[in-house]
XYZ file of C-alpha atoms in Angstrom:
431
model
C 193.154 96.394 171.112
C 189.816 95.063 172.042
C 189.318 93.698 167.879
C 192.827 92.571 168.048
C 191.687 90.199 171.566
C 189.063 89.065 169.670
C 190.769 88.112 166.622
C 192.962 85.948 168.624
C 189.983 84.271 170.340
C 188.318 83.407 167.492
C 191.063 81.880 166.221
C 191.835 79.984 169.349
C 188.375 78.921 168.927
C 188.358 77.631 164.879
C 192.118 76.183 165.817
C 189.876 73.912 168.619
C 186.733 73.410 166.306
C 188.810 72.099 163.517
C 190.793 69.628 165.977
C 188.199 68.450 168.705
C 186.260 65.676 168.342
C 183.553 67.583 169.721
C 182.568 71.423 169.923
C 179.601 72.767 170.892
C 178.402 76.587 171.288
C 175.487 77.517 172.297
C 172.648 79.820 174.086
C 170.009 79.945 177.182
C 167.946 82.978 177.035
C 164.780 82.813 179.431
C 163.092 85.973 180.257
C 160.301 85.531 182.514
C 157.732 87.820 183.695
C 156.400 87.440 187.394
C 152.996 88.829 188.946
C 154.012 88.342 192.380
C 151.402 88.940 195.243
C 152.283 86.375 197.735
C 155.039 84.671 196.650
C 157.359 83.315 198.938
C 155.260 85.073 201.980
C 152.080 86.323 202.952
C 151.593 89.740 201.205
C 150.115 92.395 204.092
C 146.346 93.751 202.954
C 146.447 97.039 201.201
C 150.345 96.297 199.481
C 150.526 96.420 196.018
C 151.856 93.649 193.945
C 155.505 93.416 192.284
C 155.573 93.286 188.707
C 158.948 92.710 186.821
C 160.590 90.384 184.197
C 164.147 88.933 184.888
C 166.007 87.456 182.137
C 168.773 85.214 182.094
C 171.552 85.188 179.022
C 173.975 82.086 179.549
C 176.806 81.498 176.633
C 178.040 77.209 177.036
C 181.197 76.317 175.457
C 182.004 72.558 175.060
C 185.189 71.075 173.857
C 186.438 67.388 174.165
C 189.466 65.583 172.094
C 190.748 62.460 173.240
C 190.095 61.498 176.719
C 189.716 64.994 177.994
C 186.699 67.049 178.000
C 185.604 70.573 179.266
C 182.741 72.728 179.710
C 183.178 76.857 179.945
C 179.546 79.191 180.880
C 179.244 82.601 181.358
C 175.877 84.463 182.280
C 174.019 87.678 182.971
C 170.807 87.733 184.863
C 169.333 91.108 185.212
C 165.787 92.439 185.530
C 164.366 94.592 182.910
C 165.676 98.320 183.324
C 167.874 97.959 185.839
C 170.966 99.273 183.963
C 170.859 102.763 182.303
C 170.252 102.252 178.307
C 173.510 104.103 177.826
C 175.664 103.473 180.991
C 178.893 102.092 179.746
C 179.409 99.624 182.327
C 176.951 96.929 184.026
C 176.146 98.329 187.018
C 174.118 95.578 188.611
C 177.197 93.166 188.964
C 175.188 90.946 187.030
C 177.776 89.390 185.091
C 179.019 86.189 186.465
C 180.577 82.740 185.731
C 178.167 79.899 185.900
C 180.877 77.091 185.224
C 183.961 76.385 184.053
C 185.116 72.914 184.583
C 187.764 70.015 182.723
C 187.270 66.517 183.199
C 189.505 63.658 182.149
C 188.785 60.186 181.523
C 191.462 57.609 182.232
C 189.547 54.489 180.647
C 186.174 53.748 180.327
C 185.259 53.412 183.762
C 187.555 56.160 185.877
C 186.563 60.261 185.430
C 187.893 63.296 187.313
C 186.049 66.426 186.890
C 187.049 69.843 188.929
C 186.388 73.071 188.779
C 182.845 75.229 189.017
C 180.376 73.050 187.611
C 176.901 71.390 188.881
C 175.961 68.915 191.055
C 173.245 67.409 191.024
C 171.835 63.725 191.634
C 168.520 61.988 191.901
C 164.812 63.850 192.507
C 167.061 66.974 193.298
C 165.993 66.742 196.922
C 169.770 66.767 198.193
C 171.936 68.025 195.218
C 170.278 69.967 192.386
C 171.284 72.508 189.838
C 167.971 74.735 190.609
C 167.753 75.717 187.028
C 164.430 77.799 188.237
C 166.439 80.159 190.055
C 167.903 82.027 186.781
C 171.298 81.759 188.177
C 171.192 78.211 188.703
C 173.232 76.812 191.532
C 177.346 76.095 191.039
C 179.973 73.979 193.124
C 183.456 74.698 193.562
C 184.588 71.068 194.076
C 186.471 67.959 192.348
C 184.925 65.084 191.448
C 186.203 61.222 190.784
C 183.426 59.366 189.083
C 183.048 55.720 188.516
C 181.342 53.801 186.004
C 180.130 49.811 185.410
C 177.213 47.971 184.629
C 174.656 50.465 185.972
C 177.034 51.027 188.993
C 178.230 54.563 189.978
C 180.204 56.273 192.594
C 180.746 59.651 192.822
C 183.243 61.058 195.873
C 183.382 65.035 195.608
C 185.135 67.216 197.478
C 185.522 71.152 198.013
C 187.102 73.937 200.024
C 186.300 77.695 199.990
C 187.830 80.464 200.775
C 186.698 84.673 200.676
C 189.975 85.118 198.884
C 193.896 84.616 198.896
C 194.637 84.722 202.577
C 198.647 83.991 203.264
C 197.693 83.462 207.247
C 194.780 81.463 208.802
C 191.776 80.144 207.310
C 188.751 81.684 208.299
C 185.784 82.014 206.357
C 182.988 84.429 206.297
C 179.895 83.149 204.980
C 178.552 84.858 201.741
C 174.797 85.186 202.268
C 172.562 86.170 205.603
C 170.076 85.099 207.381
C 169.013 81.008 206.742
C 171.287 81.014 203.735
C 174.239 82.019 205.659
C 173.804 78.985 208.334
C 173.508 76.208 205.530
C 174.733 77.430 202.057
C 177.901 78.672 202.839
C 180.260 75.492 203.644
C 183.342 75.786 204.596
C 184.390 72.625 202.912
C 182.956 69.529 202.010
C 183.396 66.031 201.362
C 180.334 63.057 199.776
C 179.796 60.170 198.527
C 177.105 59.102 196.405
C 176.353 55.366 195.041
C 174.043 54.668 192.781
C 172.582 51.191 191.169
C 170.165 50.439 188.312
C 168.498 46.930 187.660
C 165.536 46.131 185.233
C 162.460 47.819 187.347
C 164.246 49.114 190.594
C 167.021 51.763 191.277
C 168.096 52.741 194.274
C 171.211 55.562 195.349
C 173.194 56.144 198.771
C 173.930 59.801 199.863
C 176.480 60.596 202.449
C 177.637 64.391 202.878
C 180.077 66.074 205.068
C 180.023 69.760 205.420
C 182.195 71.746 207.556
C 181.336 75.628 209.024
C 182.909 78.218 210.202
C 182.076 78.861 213.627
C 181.128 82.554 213.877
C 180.670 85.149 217.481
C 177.199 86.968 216.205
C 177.714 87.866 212.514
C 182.106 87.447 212.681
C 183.972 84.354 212.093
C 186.206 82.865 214.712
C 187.965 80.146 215.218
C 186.782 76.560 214.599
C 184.287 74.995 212.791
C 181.246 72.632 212.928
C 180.409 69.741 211.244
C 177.122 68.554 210.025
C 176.594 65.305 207.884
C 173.380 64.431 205.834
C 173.169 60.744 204.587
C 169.792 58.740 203.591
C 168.836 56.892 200.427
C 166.585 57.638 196.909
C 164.461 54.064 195.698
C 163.050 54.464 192.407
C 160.502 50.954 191.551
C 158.375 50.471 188.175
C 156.712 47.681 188.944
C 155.215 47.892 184.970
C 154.430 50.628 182.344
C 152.307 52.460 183.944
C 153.707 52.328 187.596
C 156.132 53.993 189.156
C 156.792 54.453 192.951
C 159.379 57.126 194.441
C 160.393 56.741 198.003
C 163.681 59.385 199.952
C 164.638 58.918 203.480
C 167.337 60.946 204.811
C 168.691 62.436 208.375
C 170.919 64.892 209.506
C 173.618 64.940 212.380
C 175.896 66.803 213.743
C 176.135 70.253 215.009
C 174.313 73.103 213.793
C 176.226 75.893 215.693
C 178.635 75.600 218.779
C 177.178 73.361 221.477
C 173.910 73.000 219.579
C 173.652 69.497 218.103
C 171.392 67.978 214.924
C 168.964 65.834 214.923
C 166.471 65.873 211.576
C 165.266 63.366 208.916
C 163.022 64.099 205.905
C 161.197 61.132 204.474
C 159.018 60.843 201.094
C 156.468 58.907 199.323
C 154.954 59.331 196.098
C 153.004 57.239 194.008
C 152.338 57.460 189.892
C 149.832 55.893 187.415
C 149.910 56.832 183.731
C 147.972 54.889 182.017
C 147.770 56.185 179.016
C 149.194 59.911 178.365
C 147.922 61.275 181.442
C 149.983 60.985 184.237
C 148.451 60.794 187.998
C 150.480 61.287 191.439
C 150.020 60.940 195.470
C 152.706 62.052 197.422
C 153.749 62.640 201.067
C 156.539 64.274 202.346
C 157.289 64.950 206.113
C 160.733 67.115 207.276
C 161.274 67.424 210.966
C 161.030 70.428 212.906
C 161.424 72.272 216.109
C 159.644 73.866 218.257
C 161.739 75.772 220.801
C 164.334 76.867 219.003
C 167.773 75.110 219.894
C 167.218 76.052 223.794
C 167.021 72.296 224.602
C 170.841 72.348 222.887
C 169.661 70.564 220.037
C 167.940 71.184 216.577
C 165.681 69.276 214.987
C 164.706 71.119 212.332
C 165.624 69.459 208.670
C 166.759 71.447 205.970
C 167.505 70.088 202.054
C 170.463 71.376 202.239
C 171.715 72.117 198.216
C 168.126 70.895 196.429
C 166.154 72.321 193.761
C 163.795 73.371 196.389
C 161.350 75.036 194.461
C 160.529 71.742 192.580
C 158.920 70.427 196.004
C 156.678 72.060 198.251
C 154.990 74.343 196.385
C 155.796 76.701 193.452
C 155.022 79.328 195.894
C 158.064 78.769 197.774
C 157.066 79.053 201.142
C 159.507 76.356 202.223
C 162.471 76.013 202.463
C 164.198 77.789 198.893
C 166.249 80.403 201.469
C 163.965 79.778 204.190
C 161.945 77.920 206.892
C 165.293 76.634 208.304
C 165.364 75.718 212.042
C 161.758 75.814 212.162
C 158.746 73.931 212.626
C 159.229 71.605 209.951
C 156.621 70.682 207.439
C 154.284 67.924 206.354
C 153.028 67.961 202.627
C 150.544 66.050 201.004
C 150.095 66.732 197.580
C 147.946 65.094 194.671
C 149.360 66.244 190.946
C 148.213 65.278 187.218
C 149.579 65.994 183.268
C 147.235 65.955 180.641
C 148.504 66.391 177.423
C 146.482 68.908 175.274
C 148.326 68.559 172.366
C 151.552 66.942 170.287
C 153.742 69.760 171.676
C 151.497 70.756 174.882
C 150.459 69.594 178.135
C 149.287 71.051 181.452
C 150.111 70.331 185.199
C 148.284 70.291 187.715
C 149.170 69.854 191.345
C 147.772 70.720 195.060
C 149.103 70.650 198.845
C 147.955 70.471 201.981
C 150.362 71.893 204.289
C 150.831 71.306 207.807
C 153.414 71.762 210.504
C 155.354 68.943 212.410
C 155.503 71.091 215.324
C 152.625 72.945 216.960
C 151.805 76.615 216.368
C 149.456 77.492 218.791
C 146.576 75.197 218.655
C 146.392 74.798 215.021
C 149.155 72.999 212.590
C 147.327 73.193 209.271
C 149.422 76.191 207.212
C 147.296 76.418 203.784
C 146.511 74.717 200.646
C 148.184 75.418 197.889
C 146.966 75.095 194.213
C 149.454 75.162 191.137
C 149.217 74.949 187.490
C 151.661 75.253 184.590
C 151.166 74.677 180.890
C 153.915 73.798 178.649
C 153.801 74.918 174.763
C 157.220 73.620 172.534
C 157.303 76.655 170.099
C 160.177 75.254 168.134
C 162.819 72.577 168.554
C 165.203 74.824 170.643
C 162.277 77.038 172.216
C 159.713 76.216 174.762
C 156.689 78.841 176.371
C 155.815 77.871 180.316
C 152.802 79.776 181.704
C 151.916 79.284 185.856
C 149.757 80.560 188.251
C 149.814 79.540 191.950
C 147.638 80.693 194.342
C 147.867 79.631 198.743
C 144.917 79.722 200.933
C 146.773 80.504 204.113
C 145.562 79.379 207.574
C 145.670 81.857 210.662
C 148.947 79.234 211.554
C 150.718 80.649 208.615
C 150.113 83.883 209.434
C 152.087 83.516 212.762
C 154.404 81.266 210.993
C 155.083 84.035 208.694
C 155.003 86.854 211.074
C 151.764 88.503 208.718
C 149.358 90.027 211.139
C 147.256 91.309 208.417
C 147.508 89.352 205.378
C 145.779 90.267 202.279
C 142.786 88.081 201.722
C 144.102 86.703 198.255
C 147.797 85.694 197.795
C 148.477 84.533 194.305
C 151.415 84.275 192.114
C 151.481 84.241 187.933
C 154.538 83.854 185.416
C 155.095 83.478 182.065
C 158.523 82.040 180.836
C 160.619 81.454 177.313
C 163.094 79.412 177.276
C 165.402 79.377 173.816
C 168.229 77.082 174.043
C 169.683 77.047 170.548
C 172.738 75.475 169.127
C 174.582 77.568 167.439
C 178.256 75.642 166.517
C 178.237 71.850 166.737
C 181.014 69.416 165.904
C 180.651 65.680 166.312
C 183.215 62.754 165.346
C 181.080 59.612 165.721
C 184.271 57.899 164.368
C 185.952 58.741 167.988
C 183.797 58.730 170.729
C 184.953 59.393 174.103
């Protein structure tokens, strides 16, 4: 039975090769190993540090004929050893769908896309497929795109359920902890503009999302609303300049009679010169410091980002934690040298400080990261990092650490081979 299933795919598959105007199959294995004493907390003296390697293995299907176009992915990301060699089944629960989407193009300028797929806009600060994280980050949602003379509009939408449910609509948030109070919407709606001239971009964000009001850990009846809105500017004045500015809030409720009140502002600066690139950057998100019992949070969160691109590789902040906190300011100087045709190395250091008091003392630590980049082959790259945080006695009460160990550093070492392995193009009939 199972040959005879397979048979018929594959010749579902040829049937749709030999007709498309496009077909594409291909691969995204990363294993990475992690040396992890620190990372994304203070490691307590005397604790030994984790050691493992996590792999993802991610299968893409694409397929467009005509005006219609559609995207299928299916992945399993597992750690070394944690299925039996000769269990028959997958144990872990490993195996997932990362998208699976169909979009259709009505002219030139008009798109609908819907289904599982990514969503992702600007710096990632917002809206970001967090392609770190091995299982990336998915939408359930529709999208209408529009198109013209360096003009787009996006307006998504989406609306989630636990399951088929024949009476009422509650929902019961997937995750725990900070994840469970800003992952897991409800529904959502957002808009998202964005315009591009010569030297000078700039995009508008506005994003609704509804939550399920919940009594402790159940949900009950009702929801809350919080909406995030702001704007990315992108400026290159020349060649060698480029100047990145965000500046975003956040309103709404948080919970049930607890109102929001946050905004998150950035400013970063780069030189290159030459082949070296230079940065300066500041970023502040607001905090709190008393923990809604005014009725009212401050505290901003990024709410569906590629967090661990900001902040730190260390992730400290804000990548499934730090929300309704003290908030954070960041200043951060970064460089890439390239050290050879296929090679370069980054460099890149914060300075991290509350925007709330702890105590008497608001500096948190320094961080200090560096990552070098070898292309292997045309479909293959090699990433090597180390981080390592000098914590302040302020992070260790942020963190809840009494007795921290006196070095907290973090090491990796990633391959990434994307290859193509079936590709079929009609340059006669673009879509």
């Amino acid at each position: 039975m199972k040959k005879y299933i397979a048979g018929i795919i594959l010749m579902v598959l040829y049937s749709n090769y030999l007709n498309a105007q496009e077909f594409n199959v291909g691969l995204d294995i990363r294993p990475r190993l992690e040396y992890s004493h620190g990372f994304g907390n203070l490691i307590p003296e005397g604790v030994d540090p984790g050691l493992f390697v996590q792999q993802r293995s991610r299968l893409n299907l694409g397929y467009a004929i005509e005006n219609f176009s559609t995207f299928f992915s299916v992945q399993d990301v597992s750690v070394w050893g944690d299925n039996p060699q000769i269990s028959p089944n997958d144990g872990n629960n490993s195996f997932s769908l990362a998208q699976a989407w169909v979009r259709f193009n009505f002219d030139k300028n008009w798109t609908v896309k819907v289904g599982r797929q990514v969503l992702s806009y600007d710096d990632q600060r917002i809206f970001g497929g967090l392609d770190w994280a091995m299982q990336g980050r998915f939408h359930d949602a529709a999208l209408v795109s529009y198109k013209q003379n360096g003009f787009q509009l996006d307006f998504g939408l989406s609306f989630n359920q636990n399951g088929v449910s024949r009476q009422g609509t509650l929902f019961d948030p997937n995750n725990v902890g900070d994840a469970r109070a800003v992952f897991d919407y409800k529904s959502m709606i957002y808009v998202w503009a964005n315009k591009k001239w010569k030297s000078f971009s700039g995009s508008f964000l506005f994003a609704n999302n509804s939550y399920q009001n919940l009594a402790g850990e159940t949900p009950v009846e009702g929801t809350v609303n919080r909406q995030t809105f702001g704007v990315h500017l992108v400026s290159k004045p020349n060649n060698s300049f480029k100047i990145l500015a965000n500046l975003y809030a956040q309103t709404g409720e948080f919970f049930d009679n607890v109102d929001l009140s946050a905004y998150n502002a950035m400013l970063e600066l780069n030189y290159k010169p030459n082949k070296t690139l230079f940065g300066l950057g500041f970023e502040i998100l607001s905090g709190d410091d008393n923990g809604a019992t005014d009725g009212e949070i401050s505290s901003f969160f990024p709410i569906f980002g590629t967090n661990h691109k900001f902040n730190g590789f260390m992730d400290y902040f804000y990548v499934g934690n730090h929300a309704n906190s003290v908030g954070l300011k960041d200043m951060y100087a970064k460089a890439v040298f390239k050290t050879g045709a296929k090679s370069s190395l980054l460099g890149k250091i914060h300075y991290f400080m509350s925007d709330k008091d702890i105590g008497a003392e608001n500096y948190l630590g320094t961080e200090v990261d560096v990552v070098f980049t070898q292309k292997v082959v045309s479909f293959a790259t090699l990433k090597i990092g180390y981080s390592h945080m000098f914590a302040s006695d302020a992070m260790e009460v942020l963190k809840g650490v009494a007795n921290p160990s006196s070095i907290q550093n973090w090491g990796w070492a990633m391959l990434i081979v994307k290859p193509t392995l079936f590709q079929k193009k009609n340059n006669d009939n673009k879509i």
